[in-house]
CSV table of C-alpha atoms in Angstrom, one decimal:
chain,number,residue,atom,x,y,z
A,1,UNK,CA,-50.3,-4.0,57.5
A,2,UNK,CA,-49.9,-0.3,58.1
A,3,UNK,CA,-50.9,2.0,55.7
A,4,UNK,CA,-49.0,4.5,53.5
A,5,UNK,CA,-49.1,7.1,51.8
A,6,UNK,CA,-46.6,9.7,49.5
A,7,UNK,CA,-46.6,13.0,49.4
A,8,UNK,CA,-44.1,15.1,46.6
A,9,UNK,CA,-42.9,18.9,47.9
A,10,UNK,CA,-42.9,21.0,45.7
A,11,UNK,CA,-41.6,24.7,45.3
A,12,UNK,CA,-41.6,27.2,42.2
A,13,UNK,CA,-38.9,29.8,43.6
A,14,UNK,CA,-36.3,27.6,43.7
A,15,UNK,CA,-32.7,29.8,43.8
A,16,UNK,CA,-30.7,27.6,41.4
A,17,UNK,CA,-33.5,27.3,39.3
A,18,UNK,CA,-36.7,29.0,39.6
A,19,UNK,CA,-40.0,27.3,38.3
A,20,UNK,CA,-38.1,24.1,38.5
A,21,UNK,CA,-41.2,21.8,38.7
A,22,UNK,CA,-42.6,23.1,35.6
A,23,UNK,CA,-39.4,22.2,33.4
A,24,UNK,CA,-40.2,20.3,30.7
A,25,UNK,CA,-38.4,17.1,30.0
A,26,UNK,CA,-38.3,14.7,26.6
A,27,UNK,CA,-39.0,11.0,27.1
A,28,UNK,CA,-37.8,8.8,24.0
A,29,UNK,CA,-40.4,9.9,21.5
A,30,UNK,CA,-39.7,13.3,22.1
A,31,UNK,CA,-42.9,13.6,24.4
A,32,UNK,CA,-42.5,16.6,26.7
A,33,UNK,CA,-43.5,16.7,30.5
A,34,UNK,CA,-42.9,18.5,33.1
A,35,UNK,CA,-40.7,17.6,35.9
A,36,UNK,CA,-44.0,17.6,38.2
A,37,UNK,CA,-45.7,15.2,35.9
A,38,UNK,CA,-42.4,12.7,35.6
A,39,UNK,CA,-42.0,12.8,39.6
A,40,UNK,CA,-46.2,12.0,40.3
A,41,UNK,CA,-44.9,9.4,37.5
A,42,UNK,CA,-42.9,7.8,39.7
A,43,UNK,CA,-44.7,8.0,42.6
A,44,UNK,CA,-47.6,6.5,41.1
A,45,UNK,CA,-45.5,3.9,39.6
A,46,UNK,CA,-44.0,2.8,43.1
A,47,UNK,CA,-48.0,2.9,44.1
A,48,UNK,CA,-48.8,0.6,42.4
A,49,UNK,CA,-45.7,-1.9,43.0
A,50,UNK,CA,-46.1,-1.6,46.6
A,51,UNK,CA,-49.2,-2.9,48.9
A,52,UNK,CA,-50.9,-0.9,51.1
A,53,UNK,CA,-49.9,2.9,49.6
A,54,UNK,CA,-53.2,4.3,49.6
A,55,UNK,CA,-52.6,8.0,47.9
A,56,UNK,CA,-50.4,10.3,46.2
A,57,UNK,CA,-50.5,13.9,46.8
A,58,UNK,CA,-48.6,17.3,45.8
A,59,UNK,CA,-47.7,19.8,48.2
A,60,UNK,CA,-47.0,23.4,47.2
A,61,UNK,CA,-47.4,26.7,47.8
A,62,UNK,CA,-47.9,28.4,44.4
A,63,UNK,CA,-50.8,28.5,42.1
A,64,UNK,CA,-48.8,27.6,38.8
A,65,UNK,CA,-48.1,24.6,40.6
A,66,UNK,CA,-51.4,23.9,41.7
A,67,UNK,CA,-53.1,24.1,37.9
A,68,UNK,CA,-49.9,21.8,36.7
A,69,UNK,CA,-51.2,19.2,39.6
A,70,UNK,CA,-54.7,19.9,38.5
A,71,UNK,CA,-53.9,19.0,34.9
A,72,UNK,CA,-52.2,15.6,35.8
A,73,UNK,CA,-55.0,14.6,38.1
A,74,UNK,CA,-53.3,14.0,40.8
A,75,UNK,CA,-54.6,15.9,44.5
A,76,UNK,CA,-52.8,19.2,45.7
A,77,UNK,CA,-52.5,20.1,49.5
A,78,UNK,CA,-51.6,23.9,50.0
A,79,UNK,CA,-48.6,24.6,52.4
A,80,UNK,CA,-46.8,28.3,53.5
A,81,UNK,CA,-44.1,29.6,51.5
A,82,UNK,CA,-42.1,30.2,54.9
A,83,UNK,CA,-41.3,26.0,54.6
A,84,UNK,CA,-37.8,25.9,55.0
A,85,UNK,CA,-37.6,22.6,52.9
A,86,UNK,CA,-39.0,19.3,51.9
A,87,UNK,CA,-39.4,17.5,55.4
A,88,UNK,CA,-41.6,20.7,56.5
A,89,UNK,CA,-43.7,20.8,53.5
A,90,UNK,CA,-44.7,17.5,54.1
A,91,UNK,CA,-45.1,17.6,57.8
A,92,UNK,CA,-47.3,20.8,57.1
A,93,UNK,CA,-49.2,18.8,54.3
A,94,UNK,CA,-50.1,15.9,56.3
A,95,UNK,CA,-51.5,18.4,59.3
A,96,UNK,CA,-53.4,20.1,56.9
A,97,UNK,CA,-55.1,17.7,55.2
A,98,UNK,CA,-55.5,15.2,57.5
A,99,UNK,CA,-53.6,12.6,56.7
A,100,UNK,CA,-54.1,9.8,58.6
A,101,UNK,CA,-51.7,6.4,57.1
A,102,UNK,CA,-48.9,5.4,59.5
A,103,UNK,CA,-46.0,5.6,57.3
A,104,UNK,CA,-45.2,9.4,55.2
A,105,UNK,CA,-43.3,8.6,52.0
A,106,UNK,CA,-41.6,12.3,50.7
A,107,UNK,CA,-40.8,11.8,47.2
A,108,UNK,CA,-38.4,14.3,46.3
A,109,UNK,CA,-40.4,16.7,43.7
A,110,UNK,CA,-36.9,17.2,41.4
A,111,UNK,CA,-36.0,13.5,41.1
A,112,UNK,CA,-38.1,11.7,38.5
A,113,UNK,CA,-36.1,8.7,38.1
A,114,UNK,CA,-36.6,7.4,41.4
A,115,UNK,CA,-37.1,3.6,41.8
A,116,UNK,CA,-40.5,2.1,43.0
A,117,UNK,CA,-38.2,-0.8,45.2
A,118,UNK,CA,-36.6,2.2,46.7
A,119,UNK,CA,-40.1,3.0,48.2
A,120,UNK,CA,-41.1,-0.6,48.6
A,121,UNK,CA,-37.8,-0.7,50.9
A,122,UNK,CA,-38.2,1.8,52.9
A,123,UNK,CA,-41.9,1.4,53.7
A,124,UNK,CA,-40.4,-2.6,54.5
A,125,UNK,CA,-37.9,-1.5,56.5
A,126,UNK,CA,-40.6,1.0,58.4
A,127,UNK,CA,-43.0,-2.0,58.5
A,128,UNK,CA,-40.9,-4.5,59.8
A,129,UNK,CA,-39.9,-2.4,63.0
A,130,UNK,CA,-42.3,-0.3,64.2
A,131,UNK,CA,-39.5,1.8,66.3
A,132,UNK,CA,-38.4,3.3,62.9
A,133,UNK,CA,-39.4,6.6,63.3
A,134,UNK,CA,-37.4,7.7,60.0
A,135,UNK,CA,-35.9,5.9,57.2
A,136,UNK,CA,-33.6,6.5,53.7
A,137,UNK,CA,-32.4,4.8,51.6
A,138,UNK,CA,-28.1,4.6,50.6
A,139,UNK,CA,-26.2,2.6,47.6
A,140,UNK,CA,-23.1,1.2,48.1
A,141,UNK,CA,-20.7,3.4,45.9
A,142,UNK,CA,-18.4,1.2,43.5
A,143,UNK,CA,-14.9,2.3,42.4
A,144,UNK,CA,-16.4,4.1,39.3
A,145,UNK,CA,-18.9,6.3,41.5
A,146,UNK,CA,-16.5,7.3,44.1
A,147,UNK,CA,-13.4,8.3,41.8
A,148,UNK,CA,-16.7,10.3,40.5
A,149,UNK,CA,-17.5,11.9,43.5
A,150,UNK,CA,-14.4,12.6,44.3
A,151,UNK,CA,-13.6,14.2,41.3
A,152,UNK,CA,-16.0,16.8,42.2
A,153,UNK,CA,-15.0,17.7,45.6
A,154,UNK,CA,-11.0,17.6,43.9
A,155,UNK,CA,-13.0,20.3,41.5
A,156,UNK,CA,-14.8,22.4,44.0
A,157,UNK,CA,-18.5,20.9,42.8
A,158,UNK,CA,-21.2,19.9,45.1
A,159,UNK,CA,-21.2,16.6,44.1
A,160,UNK,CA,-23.8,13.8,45.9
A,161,UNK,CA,-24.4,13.3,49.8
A,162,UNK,CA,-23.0,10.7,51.4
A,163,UNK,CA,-23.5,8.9,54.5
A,164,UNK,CA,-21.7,7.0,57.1
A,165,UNK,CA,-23.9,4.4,59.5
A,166,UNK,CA,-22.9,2.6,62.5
A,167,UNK,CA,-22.9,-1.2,62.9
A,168,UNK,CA,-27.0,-1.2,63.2
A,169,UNK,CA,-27.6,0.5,60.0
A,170,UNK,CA,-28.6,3.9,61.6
A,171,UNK,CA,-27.2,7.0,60.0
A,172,UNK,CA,-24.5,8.6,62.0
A,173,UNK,CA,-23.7,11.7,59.3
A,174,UNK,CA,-24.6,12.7,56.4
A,175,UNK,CA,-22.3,15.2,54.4
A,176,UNK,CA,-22.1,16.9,50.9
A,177,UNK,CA,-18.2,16.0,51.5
A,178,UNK,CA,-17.1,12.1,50.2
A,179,UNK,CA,-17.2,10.5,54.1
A,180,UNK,CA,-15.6,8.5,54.8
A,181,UNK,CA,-12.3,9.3,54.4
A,182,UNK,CA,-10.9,7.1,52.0
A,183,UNK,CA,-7.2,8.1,51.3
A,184,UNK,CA,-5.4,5.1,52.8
A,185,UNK,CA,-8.2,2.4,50.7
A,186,UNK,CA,-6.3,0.0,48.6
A,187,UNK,CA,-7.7,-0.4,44.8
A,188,UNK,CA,-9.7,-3.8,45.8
A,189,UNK,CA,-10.7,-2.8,49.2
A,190,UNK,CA,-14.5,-2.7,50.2
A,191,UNK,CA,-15.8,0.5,49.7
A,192,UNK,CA,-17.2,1.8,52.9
A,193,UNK,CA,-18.8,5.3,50.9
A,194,UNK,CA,-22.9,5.4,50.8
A,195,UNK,CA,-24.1,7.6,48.3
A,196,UNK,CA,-27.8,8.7,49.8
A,197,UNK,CA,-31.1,8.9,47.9
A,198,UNK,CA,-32.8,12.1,48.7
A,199,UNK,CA,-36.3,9.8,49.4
A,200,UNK,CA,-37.6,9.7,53.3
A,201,UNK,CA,-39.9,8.0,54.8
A,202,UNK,CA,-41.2,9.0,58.1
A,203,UNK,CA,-44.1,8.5,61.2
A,204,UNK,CA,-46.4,11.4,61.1
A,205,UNK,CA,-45.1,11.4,64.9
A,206,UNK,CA,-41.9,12.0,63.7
A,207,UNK,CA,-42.8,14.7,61.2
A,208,UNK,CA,-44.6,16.4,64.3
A,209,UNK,CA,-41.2,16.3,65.7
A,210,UNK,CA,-38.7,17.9,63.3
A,211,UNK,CA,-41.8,20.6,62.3
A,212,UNK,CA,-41.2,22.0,66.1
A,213,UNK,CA,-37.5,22.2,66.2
A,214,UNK,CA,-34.9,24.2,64.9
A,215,UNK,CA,-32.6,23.8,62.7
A,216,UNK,CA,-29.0,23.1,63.9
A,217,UNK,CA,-25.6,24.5,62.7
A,218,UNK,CA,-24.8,21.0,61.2
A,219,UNK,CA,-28.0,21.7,58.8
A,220,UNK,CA,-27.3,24.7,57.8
A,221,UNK,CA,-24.1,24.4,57.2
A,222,UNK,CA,-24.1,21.2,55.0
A,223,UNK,CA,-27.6,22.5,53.6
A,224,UNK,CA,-29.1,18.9,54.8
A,225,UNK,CA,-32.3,18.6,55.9
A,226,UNK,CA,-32.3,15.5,57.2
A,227,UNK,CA,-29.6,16.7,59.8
A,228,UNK,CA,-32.1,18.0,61.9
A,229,UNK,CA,-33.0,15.0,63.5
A,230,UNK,CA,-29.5,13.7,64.2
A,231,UNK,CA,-28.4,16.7,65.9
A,232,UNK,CA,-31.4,16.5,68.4
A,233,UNK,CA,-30.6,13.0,69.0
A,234,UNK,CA,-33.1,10.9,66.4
A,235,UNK,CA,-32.3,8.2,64.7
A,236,UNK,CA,-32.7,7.8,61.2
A,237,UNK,CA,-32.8,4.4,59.4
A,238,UNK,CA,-30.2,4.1,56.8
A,239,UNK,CA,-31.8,1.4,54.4
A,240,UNK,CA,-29.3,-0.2,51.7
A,241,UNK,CA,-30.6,-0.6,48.8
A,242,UNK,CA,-29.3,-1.9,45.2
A,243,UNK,CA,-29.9,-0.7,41.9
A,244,UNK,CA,-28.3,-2.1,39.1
A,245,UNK,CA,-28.3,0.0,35.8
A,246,UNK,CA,-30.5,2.8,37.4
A,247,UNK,CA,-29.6,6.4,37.5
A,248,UNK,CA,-30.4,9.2,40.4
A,249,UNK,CA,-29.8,13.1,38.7
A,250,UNK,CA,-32.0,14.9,40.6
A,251,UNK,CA,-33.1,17.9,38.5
A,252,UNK,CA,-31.0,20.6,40.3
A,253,UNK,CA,-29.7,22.7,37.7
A,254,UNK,CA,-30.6,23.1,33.8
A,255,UNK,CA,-27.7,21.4,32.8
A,256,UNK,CA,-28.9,18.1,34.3
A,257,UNK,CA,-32.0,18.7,31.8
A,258,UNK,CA,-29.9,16.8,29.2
A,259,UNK,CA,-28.6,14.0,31.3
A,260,UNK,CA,-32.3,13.0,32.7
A,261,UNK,CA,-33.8,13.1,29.1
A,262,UNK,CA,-30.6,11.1,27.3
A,263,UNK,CA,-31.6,8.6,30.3
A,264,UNK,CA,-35.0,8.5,29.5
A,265,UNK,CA,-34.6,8.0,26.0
A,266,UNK,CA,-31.5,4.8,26.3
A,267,UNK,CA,-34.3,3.4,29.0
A,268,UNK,CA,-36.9,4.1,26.3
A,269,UNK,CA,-39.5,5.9,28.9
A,270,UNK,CA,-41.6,8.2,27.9
């Protein structure tokens, strides 16, 4: 069974919201951690639901970070400031410290409520085909979510990514746009929309990869990391995943603050 192990990126200059990771969230008994602690949480939590995940780590570049890690107990590798996002950090992190397992897990350091069977999937899917080079995970969208999502695009908000895949499962786009187009769907039509899950998993081979190219026009322009690899020609393993009664804000902006902690406290977590 090949080893893995999960590594959480984290940045304090954030430009929508600056010291980000150190926001403090309620849980039900009005317990306040930060968002670094609830994401190590998480990743903990899908550590111990999952065999063979050998570690959990934070990677950062700032000291304030650093002592919050410190304080949770949980081990800090030091990365550049220059890391243009997550999938860098983490490539950087596992060069530096050595990392060694066979399968990268990046936890997304802003999205607490992540699922341990979203991990457990994805390290499956990565274990059960040793081609996978990269792998995320997507949820069907129902009626509700995409009348939702495209709600915000009608309202010129950045809503949630979405992802189109071809007939093996592998990702073919990803956009902050609602793809596919879905104008001509009748009401009781399968929906062909995936809502992605900001949560990667990856060969340290393939981190190696995207940490020596550059970033394409598609990246920049959509702002998605993960575009990297498709527009050099890598596949990406778009894993479908269920999740029944769950929620995915990621903590992007403070006024998700209150929709994470009225979450927390109807799930009664604390």
């Amino acid at each position: 069974m090949r080893e893995a192990v999960i590594v959480i990126p984290a940045r304090y200059a954030s430009t929508r919201y600056p010291a980000k990771p150190l926001a403090k969230l309620k849980g039900a008994s009005g317990v306040e951690r930060s968002l670094l602690e609830r994401s190590v949480m998480a990743a903990r939590a899908a550590a111990v639901s999952t065999r063979g995940v050998t570690g959990v780590y934070v990677a950062t570049d700032d000291a304030r970070i650093v002592d919050e890690a410190r304080r949770i107990g949980v081990e800090v590798i030091l990365t550049d400031p220059e890391c243009a996002n997550g999938t860098e950090r983490v490539a950087q992190a596992v060069h530096r410290a050595g990392l060694t397992q066979p399968i990268v897990v990046n936890l997304q350091g802003d999205a607490p409520l992540t699922p341990p069977h979203f991990v457990s999937a994805l390290i499956a899917a990565m274990r059960d085909d040793d081609t996978r080079q990269v792998a995320t995970p997507v949820l069907r969208c129902d009626r509700e979510a995409l009348d939702n999502f495209l709600a915000d695009r009608k309202a010129g908000r950045v809503g949630a990514t979405t992802v189109v895949r071809d007939m093996l499962g592998n990702a073919i786009y990803f956009s902050k746009e609602v793809i596919p187009f879905t104008g001509s769907l009748k009401r009781h039509d399968p929906i062909p929309v995936f809502h992605h899950v900001g949560l990667y998993a990856y060969t340290p081979q393939a981190l190696t990869l995207y940490a020596g190219l550059d970033a394409g026009a598609l990246e920049q322009i959509e702002g998605l990391e993960q575009l990297r690899f498709l527009e050099h020609g890598h596949k990406i393993a778009a894993v479908e995943v269920s999740a029944p009664g769950a929620a995915f804000w990621e903590l992007n902006n403070p006024s998700d603050v209150p929709l994470i902690e009225g979450y927390l406290k109807r799930m009664n977590m604390d």
